Tab-separated table of C-alpha atoms in Angstrom:
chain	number	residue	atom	x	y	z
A	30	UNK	CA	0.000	0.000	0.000
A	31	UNK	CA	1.156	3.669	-0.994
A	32	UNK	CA	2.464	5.729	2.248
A	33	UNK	CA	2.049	9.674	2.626
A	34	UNK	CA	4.335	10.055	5.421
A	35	UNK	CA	7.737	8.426	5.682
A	36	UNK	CA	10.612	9.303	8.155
A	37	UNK	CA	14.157	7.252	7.599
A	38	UNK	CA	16.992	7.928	10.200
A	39	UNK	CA	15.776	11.000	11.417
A	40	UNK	CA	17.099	12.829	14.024
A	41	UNK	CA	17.286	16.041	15.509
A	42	UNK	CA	20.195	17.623	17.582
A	43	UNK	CA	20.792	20.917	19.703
A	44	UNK	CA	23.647	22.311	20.732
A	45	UNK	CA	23.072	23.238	24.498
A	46	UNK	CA	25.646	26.017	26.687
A	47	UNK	CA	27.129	24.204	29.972
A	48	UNK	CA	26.950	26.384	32.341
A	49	UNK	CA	29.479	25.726	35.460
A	50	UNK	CA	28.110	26.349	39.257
A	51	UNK	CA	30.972	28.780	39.222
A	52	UNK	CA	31.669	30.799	36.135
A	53	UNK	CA	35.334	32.610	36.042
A	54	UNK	CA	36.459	35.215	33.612
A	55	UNK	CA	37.499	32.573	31.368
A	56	UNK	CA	34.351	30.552	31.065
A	57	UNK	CA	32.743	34.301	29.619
A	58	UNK	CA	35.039	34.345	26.501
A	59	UNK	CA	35.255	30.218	25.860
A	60	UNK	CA	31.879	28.542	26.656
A	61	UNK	CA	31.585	25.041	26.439
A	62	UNK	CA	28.681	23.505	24.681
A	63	UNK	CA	27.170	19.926	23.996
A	64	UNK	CA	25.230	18.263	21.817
A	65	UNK	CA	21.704	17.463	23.094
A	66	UNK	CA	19.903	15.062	20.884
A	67	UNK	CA	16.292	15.993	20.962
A	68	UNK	CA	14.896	12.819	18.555
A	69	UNK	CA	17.582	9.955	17.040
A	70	UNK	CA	16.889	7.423	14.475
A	71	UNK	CA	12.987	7.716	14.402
A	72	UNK	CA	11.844	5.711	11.069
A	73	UNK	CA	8.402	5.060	10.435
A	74	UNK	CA	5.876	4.995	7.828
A	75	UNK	CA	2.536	6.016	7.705
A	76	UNK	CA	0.065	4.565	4.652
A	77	UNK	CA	-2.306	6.374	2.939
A	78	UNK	CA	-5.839	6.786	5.148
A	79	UNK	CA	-4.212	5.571	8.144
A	80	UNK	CA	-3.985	7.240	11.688
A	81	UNK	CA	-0.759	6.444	13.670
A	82	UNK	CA	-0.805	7.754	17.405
A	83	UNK	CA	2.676	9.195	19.313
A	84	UNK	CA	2.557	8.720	22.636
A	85	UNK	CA	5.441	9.020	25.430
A	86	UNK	CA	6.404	10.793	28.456
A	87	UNK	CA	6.988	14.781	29.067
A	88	UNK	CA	9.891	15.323	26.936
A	89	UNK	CA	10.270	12.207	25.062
A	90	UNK	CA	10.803	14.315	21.684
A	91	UNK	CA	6.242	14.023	20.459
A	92	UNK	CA	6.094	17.597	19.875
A	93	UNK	CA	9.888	18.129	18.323
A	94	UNK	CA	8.837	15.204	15.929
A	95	UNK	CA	5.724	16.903	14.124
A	96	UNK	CA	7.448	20.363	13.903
A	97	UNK	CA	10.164	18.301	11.987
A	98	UNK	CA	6.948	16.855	9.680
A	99	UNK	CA	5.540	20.307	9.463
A	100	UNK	CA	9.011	21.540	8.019
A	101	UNK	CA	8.605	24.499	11.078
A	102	UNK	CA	12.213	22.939	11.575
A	103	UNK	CA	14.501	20.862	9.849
A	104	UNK	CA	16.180	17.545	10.739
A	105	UNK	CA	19.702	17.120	11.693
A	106	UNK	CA	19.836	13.868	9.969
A	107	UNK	CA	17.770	11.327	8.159
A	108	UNK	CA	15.279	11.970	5.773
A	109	UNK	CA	11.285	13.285	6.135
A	110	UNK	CA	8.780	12.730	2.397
A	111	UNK	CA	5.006	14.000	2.786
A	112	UNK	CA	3.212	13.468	-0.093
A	113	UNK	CA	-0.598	15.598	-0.894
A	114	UNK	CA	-1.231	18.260	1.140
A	115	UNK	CA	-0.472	19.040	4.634
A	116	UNK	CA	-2.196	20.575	7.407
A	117	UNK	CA	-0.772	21.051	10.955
A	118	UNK	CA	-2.893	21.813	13.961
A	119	UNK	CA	0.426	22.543	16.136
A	120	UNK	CA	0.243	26.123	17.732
A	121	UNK	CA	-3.231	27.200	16.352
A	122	UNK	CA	-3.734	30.495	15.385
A	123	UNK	CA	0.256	31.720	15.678
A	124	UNK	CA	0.374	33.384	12.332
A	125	UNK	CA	-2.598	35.889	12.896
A	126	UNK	CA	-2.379	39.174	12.577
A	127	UNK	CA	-3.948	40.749	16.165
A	128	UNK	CA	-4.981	44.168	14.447
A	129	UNK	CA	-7.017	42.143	11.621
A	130	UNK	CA	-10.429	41.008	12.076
A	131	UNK	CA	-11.321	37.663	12.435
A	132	UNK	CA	-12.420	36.943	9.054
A	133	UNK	CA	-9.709	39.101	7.671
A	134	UNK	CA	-7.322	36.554	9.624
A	135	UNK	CA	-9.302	33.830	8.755
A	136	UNK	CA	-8.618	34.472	4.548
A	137	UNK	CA	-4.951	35.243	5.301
A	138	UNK	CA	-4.506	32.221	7.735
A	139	UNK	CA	-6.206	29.889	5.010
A	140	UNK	CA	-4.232	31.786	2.137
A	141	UNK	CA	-1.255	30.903	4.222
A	142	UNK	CA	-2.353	27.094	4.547
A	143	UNK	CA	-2.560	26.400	0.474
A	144	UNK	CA	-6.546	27.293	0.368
A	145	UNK	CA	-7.670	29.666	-2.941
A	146	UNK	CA	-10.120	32.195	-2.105
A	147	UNK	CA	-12.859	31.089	-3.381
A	148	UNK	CA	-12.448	27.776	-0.891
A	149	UNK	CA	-11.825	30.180	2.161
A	150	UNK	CA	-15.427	32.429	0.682
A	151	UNK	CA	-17.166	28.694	0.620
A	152	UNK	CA	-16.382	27.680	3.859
A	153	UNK	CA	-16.295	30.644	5.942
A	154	UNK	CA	-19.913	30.271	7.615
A	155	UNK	CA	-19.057	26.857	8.493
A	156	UNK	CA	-15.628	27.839	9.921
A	157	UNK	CA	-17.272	30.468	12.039
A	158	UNK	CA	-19.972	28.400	13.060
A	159	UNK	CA	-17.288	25.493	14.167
A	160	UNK	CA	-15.329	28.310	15.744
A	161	UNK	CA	-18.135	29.306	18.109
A	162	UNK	CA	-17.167	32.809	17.758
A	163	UNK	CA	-20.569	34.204	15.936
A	164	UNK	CA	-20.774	38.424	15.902
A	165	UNK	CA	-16.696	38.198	16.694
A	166	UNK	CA	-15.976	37.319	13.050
A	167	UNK	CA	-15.446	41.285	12.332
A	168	UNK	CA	-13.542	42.287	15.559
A	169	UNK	CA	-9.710	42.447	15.288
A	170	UNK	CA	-8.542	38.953	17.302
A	171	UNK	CA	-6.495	41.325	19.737
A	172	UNK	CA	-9.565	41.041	22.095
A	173	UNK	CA	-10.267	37.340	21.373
A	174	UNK	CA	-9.901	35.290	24.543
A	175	UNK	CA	-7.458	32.897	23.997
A	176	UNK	CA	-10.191	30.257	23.716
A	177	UNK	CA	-11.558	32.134	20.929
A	178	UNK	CA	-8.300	32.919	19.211
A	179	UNK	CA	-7.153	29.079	19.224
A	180	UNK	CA	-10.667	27.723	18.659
A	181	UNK	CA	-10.832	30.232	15.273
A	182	UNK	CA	-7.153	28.536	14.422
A	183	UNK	CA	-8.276	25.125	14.500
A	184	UNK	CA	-11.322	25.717	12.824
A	185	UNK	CA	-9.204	27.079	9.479
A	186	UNK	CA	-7.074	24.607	9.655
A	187	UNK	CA	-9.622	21.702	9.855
A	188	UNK	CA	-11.481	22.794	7.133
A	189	UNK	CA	-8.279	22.510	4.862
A	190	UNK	CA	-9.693	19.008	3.236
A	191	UNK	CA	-5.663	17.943	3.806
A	192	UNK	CA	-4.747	15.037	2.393
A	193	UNK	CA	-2.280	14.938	5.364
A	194	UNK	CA	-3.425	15.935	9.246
A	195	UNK	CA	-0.741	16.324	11.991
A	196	UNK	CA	-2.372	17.104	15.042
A	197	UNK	CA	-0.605	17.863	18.514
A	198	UNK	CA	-2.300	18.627	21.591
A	199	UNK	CA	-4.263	21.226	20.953
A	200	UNK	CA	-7.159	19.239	22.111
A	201	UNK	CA	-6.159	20.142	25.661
A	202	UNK	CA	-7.613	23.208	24.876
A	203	UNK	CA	-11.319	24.977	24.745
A	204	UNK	CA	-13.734	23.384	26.617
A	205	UNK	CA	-14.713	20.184	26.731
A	206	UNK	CA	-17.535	20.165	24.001
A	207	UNK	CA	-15.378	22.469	21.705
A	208	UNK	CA	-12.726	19.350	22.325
A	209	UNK	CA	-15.540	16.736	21.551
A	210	UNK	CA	-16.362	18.844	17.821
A	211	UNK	CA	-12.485	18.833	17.248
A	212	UNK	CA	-12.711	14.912	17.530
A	213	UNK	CA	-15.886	14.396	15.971
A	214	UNK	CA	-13.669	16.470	13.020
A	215	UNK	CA	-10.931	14.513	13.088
A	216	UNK	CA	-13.240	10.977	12.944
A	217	UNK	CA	-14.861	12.819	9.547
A	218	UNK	CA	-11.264	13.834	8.119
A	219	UNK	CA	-10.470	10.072	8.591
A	220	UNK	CA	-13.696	8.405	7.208
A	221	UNK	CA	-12.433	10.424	4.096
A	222	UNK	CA	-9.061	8.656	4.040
A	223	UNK	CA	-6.998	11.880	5.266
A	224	UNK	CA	-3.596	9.989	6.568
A	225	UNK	CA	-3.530	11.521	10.389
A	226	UNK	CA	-0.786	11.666	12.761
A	227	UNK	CA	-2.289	12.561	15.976
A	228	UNK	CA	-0.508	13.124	19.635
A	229	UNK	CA	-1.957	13.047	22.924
A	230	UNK	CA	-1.698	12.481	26.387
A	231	UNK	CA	-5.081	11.005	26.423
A	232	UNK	CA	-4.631	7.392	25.599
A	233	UNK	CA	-8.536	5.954	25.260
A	234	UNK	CA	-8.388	8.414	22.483
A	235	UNK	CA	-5.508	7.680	20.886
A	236	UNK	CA	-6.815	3.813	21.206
A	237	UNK	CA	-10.048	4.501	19.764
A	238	UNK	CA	-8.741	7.060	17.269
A	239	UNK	CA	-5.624	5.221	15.631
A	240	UNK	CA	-5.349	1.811	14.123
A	241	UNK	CA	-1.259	1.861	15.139
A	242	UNK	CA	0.966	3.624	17.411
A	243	UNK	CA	4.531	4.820	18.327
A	244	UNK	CA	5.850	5.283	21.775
A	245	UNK	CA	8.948	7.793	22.332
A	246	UNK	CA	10.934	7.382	25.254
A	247	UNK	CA	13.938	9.704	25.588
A	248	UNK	CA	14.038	10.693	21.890
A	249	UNK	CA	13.786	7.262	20.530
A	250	UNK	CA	11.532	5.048	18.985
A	251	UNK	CA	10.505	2.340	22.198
A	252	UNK	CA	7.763	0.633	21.045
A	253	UNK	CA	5.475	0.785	17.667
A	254	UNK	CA	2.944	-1.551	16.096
A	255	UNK	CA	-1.212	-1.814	16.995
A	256	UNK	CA	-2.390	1.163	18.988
A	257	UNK	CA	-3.193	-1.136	21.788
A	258	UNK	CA	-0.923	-3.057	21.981
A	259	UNK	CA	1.222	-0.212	22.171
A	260	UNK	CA	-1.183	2.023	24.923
A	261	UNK	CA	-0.952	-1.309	26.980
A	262	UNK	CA	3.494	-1.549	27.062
A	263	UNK	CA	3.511	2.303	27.961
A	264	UNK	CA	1.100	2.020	30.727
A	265	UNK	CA	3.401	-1.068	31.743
A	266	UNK	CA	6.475	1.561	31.800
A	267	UNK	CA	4.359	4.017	33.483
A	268	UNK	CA	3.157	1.241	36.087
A	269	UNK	CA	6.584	-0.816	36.710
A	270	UNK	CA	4.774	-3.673	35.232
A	271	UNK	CA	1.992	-3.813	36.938
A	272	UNK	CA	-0.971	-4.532	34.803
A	273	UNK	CA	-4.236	-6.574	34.940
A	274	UNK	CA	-6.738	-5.102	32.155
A	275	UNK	CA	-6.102	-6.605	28.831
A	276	UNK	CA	-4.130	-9.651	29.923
A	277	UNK	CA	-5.154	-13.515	29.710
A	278	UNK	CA	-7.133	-15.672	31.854
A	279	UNK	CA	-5.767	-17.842	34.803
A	280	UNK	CA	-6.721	-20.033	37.070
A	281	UNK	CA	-6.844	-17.691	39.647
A	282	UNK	CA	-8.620	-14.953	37.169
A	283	UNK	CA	-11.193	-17.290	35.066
A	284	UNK	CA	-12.585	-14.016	32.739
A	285	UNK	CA	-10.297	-11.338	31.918
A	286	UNK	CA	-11.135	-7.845	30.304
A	287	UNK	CA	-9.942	-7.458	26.948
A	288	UNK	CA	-11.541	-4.051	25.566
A	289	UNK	CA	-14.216	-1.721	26.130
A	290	UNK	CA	-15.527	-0.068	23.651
A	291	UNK	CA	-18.056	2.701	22.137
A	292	UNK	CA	-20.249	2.569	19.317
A	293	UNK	CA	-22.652	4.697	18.108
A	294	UNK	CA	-26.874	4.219	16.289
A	295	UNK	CA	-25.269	3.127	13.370
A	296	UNK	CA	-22.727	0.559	14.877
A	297	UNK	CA	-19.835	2.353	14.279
A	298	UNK	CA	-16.926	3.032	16.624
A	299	UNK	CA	-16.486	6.176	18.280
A	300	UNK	CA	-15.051	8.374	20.873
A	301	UNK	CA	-17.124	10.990	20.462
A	302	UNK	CA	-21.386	11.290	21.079
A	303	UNK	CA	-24.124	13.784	21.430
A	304	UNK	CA	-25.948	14.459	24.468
A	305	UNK	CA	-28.953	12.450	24.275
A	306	UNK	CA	-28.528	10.290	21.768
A	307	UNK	CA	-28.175	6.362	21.630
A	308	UNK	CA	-24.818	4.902	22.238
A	309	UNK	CA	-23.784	1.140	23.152
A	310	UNK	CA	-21.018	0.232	25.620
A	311	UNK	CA	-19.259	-2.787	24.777
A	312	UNK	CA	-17.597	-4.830	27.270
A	313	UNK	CA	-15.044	-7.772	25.828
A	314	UNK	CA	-14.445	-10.854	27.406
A	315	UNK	CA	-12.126	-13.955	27.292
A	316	UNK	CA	-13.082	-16.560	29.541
A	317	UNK	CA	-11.008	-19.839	30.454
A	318	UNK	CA	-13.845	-21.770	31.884
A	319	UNK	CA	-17.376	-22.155	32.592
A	320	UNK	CA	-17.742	-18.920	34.679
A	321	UNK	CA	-21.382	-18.892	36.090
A	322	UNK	CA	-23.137	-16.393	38.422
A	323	UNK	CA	-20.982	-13.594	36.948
A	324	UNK	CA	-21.654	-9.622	37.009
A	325	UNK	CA	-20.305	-7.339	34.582
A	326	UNK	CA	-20.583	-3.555	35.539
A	327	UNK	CA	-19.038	-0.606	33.115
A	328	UNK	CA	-18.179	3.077	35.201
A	329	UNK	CA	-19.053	6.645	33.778
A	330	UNK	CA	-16.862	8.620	35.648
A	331	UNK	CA	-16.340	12.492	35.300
A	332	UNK	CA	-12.477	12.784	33.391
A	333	UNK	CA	-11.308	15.481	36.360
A	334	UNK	CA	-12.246	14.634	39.479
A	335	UNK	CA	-13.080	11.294	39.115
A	336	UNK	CA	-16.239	11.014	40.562
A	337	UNK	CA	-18.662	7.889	39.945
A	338	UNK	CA	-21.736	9.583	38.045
A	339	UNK	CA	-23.648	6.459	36.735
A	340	UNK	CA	-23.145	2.427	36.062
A	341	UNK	CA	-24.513	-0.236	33.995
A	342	UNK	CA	-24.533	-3.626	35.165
A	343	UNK	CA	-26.310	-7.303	34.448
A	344	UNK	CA	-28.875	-8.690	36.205
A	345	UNK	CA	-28.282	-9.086	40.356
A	346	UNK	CA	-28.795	-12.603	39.618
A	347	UNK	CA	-25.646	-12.980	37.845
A	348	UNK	CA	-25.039	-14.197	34.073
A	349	UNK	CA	-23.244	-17.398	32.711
A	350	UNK	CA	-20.430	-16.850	30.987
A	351	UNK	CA	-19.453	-19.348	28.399
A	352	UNK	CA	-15.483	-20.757	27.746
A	353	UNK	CA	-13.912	-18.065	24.368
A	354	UNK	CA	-14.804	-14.914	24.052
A	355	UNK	CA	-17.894	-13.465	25.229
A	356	UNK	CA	-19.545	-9.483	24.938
A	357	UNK	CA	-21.696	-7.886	27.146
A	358	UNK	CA	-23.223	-4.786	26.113
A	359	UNK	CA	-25.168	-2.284	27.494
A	360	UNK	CA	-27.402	-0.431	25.185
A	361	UNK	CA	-28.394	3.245	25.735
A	362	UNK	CA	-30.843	4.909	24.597
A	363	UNK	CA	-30.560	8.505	25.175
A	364	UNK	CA	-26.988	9.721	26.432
A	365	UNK	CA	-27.845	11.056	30.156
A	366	UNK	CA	-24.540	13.252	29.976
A	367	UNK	CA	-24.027	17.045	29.380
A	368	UNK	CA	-21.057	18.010	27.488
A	369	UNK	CA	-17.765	17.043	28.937
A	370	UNK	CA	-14.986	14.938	28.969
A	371	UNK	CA	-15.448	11.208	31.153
A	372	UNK	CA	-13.384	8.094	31.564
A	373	UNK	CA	-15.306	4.445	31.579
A	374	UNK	CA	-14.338	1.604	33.562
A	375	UNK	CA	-15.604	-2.062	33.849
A	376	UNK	CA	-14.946	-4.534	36.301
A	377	UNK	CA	-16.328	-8.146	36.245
A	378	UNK	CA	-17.088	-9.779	39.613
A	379	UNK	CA	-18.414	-13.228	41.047
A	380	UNK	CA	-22.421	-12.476	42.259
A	381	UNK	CA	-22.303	-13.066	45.520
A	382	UNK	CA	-18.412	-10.898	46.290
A	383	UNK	CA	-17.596	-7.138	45.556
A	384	UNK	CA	-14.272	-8.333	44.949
A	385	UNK	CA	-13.508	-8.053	40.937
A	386	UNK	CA	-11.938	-10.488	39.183
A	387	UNK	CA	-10.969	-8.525	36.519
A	388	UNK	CA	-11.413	-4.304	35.810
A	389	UNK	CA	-10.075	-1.797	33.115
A	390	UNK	CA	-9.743	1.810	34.046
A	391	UNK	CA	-8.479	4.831	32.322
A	392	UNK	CA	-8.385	3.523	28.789
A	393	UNK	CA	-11.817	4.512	27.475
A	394	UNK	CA	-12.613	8.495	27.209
A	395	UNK	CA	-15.528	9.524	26.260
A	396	UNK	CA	-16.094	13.099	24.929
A	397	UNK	CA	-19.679	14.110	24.825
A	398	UNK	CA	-20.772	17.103	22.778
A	399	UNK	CA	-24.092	19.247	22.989
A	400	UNK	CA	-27.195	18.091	21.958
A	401	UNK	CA	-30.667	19.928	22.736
A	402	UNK	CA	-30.084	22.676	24.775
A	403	UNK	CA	-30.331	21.523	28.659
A	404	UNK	CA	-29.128	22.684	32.153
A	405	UNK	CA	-27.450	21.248	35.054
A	406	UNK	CA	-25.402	18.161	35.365
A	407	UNK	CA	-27.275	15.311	33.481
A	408	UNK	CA	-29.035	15.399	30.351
A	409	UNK	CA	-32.638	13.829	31.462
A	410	UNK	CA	-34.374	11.691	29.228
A	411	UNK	CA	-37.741	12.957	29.197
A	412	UNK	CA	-41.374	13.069	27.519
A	413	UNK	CA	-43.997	16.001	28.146
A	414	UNK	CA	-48.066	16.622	27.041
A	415	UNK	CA	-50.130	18.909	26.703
A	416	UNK	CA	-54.098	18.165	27.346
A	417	UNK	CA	-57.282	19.563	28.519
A	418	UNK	CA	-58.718	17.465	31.834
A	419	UNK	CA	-60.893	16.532	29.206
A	420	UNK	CA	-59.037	15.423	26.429
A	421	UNK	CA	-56.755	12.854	25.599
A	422	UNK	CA	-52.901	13.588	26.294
A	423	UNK	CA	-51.418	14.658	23.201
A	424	UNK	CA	-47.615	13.348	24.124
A	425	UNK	CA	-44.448	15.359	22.405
């Protein structure tokens, strides 16, 4: 298959000033420098229509690596190809001009991108309207909030139709439904075959987003291959090894938890819903033997604090679960959840002990964007009529 993005031998060095505890006269006129090598020998290769996650620590070289595949700066070795057209969301919004108006900023930013005018005049409703910004679009972007200014950035850039999509971070910014539109974005970009290189701290999303994944530890290239796969040996490095979601049964642990996942009404995998709307939760399970009197529970919990806000869960009686691989899912049929970011967990548990035998946490995220306008702190499935005593109830 043909790639858009290939990276041989690249690496990327800096020349960093030592600076002694105690500087003399001499040490002002002959500094001593080192070489600091940011990135070394990353090479990858990213087919056409594909999504490929970078993951890693603080510092492991994510960031350096897409400003190298933007061409913001060059490589110190190796090689970097792109092929179709390129569009990176790194730094939203840094070439605008603060005295120009938004939509002044908005032609020159997309100008600046590779987009004709006549694209920028097509799209510009829909860019404002995925900005959020409404009567802003004619006030110079000097008195944007910052929100504003970097949700106005994204918004060019995401209409760009690239054929190549380098995303990093900027999801950690906005709020939390401006950060579920971004996705839901990004999930359209894809279903059109854009090739996407996406980095993120969050790694449910970068599970549920990529098909394969590269981890960077200390500049280099640690581990790379199915996104999973790849989520599950970082949190390992993270953890010291200790790991229980995801692994294999035992005799000691007869069902073990091998995914949970989200789709949406029309089956399809996501990360990303609307408030109020259907969604399925998907629990995975590979038993080792006849497991009966079993209860399988999945967690909503808020992505901050924490908190426990609802739970699905089988019957009290308990379920039988059958020797291979077995799904439980939970079917829902109006999203009770306001706009936000939340976490899922699952644990599976004999009936008659609170004790799991299995659980997965903090490798599902679900972002949930606005639906009908509501209030407060659940979205409320509801019905309502209006009738005469007299009459019969005409429901809405």
């Amino acid at each position: 298959m043909s790639w858009d993005v290939r990276c041989a031998g690249v690496g990327k060095r800096y020349r960093v000033r030592d600076t002694p505890r105690r500087r003399t006269l001499k040490d002002l006129f002959t500094p001593k420098s080192r070489d600091m090598w940011a990135l070394r020998d990353i090479t990858f290769e990213v087919e056409r229509g594909d999504v490929l996650g970078i993951i890693g620590p603080n510092g492991a070289g994510k960031s350096t690596l897409l400003k190298l595949l933007s061409s913001i700066t060059a490589p110190s070795e190796g090689e970097i190809r792109i092929r179709g057209r390129l569009a990176a969301l790194i730094e939203v919004g840094s070439g605008f001009h603060p005295e120009l108006t938004g939509r002044e900023n908005v032609f020159l930013s997309g100008t600046i991108l590779g987009m004709r005018r006549r694209e920028i005049a097509a799209r510009l409703d829909s860019i404002a309207d995925f900005a959020g910004i409404g009567s802003y679009l004619d006030v110079p972007v000097k008195w944007y909030s910052s929100g504003m200014y970097v949700r106005l950035g994204f918004a060019v850039a995401a209409h760009l139709e690239p054929d190549v999509l380098l995303v990093d971070e900027v999801l950690a910014v906005g709020d939390a439904e401006f950060q579920a539109r971004c996705l839901r974005r990004i999930q359209d970009l894809r279903e059109r075959g854009a090739t996407i290189v996406f980095i993120s701290h969050d790694l449910g999303t970068v599970e549920r987003m990529c098909r394969r994944a590269i981890l960077l530890r200390a500049g280099r290239i640690a581990a790379e291959g199915d996104a999973r796969d790849v989520v599950t040996r970082y949190q390992r490095l993270v953890t010291d090894g200790v790991l229980t979601a995801g692994g294999a049964p035992d005799e000691d642990r007869p069902v073990a938890i091998t995914d949970l996942g989200i789709t949406d009404a029309a089956g399809r995998e996501t990360c990303v819903a609307r408030s109020n709307d259907p969604l399925t939760l998907a629990l995975s399970l590979r038993v080792g033997r006849l497991f009966p009197d079993a209860i399988a529970q999945v967690m909503i919990y808020s992505y901050e604090e924490g908190t426990l806000l609802c739970e699905c869960s089988t019957p009290a009686e308990g379920i039988t679960l059958q020797p291979g691989d077995e799904a439980v899912r939970f079917e829902i049929d109006a999203l009770p959840l306001l706009p936000g970011m939340y976490t899922l967990g699952a644990i599976v548990r004999p009936r008659d002990s609170q004790r799991a035998i299995d659980w997965w946490f903090g490798r599902t995220t679900l972002h949930v964007e606005s639906g009908p306008a509501a209030r407060g702190h659940v979205a409320l499935p509801y019905r309502w009529s209006l009738s005469k005593a007299s009459e019969p109830v005409r429901s809405r």
